[in-house]
PDB file of C-alpha atoms in Angstrom:
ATOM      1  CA  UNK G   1       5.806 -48.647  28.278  1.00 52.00           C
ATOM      2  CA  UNK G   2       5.351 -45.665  30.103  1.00 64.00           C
ATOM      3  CA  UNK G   3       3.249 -45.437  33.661  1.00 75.00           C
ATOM      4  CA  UNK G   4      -0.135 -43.342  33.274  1.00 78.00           C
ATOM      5  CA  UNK G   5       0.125 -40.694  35.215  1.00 81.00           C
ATOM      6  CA  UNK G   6      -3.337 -37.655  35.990  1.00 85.00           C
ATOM      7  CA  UNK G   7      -2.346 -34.916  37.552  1.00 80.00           C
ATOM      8  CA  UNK G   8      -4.707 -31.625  38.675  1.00 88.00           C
ATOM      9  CA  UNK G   9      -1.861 -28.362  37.928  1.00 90.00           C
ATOM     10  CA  UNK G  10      -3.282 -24.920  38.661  1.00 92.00           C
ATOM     11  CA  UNK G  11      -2.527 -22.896  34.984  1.00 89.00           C
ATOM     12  CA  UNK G  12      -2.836 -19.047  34.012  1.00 90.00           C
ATOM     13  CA  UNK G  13      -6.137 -19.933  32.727  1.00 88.00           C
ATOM     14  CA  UNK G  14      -7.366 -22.367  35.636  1.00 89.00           C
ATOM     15  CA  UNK G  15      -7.153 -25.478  36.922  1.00 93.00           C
ATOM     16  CA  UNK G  16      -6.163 -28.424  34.237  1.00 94.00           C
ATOM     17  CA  UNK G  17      -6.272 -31.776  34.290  1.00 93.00           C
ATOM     18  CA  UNK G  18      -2.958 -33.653  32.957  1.00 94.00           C
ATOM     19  CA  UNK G  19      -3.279 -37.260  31.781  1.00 95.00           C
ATOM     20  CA  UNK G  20       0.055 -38.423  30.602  1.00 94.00           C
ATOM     21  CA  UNK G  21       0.661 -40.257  28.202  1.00 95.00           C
ATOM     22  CA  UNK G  22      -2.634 -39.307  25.951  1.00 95.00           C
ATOM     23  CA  UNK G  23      -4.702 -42.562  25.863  1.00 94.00           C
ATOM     24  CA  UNK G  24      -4.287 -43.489  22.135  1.00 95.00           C
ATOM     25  CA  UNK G  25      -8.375 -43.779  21.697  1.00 96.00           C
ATOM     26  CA  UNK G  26      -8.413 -40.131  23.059  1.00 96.00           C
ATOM     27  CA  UNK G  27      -5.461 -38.736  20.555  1.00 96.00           C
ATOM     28  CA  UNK G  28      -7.077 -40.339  17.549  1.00 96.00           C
ATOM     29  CA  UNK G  29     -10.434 -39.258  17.953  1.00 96.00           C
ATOM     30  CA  UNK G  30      -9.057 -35.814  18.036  1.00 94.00           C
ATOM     31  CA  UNK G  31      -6.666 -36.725  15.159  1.00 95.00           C
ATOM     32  CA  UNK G  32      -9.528 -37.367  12.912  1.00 96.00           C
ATOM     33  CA  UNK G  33     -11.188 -34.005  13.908  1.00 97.00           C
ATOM     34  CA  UNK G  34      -8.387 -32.000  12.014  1.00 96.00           C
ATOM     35  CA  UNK G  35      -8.248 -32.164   8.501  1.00 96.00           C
ATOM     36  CA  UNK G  36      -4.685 -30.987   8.552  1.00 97.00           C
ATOM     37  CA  UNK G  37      -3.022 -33.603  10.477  1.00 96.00           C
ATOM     38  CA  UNK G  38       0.339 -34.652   9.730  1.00 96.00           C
ATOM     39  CA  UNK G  39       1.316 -38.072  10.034  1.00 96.00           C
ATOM     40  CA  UNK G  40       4.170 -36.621  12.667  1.00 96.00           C
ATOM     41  CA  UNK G  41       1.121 -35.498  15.137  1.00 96.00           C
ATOM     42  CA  UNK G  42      -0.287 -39.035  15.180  1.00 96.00           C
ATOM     43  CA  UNK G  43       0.059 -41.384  17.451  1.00 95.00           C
ATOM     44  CA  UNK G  44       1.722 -44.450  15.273  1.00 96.00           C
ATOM     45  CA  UNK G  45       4.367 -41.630  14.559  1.00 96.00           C
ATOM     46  CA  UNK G  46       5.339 -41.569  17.945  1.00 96.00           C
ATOM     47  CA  UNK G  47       5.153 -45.361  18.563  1.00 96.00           C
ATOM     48  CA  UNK G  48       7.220 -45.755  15.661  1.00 96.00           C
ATOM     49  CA  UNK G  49       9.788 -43.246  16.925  1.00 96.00           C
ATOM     50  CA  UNK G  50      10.154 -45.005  20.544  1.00 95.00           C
ATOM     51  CA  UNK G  51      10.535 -48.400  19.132  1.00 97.00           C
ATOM     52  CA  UNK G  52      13.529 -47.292  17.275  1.00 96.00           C
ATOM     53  CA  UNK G  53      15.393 -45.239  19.639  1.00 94.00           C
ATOM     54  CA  UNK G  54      16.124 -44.179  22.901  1.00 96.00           C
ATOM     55  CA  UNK G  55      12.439 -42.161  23.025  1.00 95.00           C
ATOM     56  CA  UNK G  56       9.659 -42.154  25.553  1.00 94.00           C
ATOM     57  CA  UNK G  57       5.667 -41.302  24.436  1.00 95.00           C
ATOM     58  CA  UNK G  58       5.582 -37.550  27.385  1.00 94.00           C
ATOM     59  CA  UNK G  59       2.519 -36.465  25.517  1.00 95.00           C
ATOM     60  CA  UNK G  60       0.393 -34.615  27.786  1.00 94.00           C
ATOM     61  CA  UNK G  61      -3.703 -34.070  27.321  1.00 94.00           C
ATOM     62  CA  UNK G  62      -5.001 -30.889  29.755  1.00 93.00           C
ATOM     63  CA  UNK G  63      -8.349 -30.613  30.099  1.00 93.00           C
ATOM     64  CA  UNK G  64     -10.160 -27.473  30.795  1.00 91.00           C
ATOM     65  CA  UNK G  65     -13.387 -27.085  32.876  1.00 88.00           C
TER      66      UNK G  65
END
């Protein structure tokens, strides 16, 4: 499992905050927002992809005052 990691970057647009990996309530609440969602964008995608090979979950959430 990965380590958690928040992080305050200074952006082109502003300060952002960086949580790393997305917290998996987080990325499925957003998930369910967009009726378009693949089943590649979701989180058991990527769970399923690092249990079978040499892959680590690096998704990133920025957050935006």
């Amino acid at each position: 499992m990965n380590t958690s990691a928040e992080l305050l970057i200074d952006t082109a647009s502003g300060p952002a905050h960086v949580t790393t990996p997305v917290p998996r309530a987080t990325w499925w609440e957003l998930a369910a927002r967009d009726q378009d969602i693949c089943v590649t964008q979701t989180p058991t995608w990527l769970d399923c992809l690092c249990a079978t090979g040499p892959y680590r979950d690096a998704s990133r959430l920025y957050a935006f005052p």
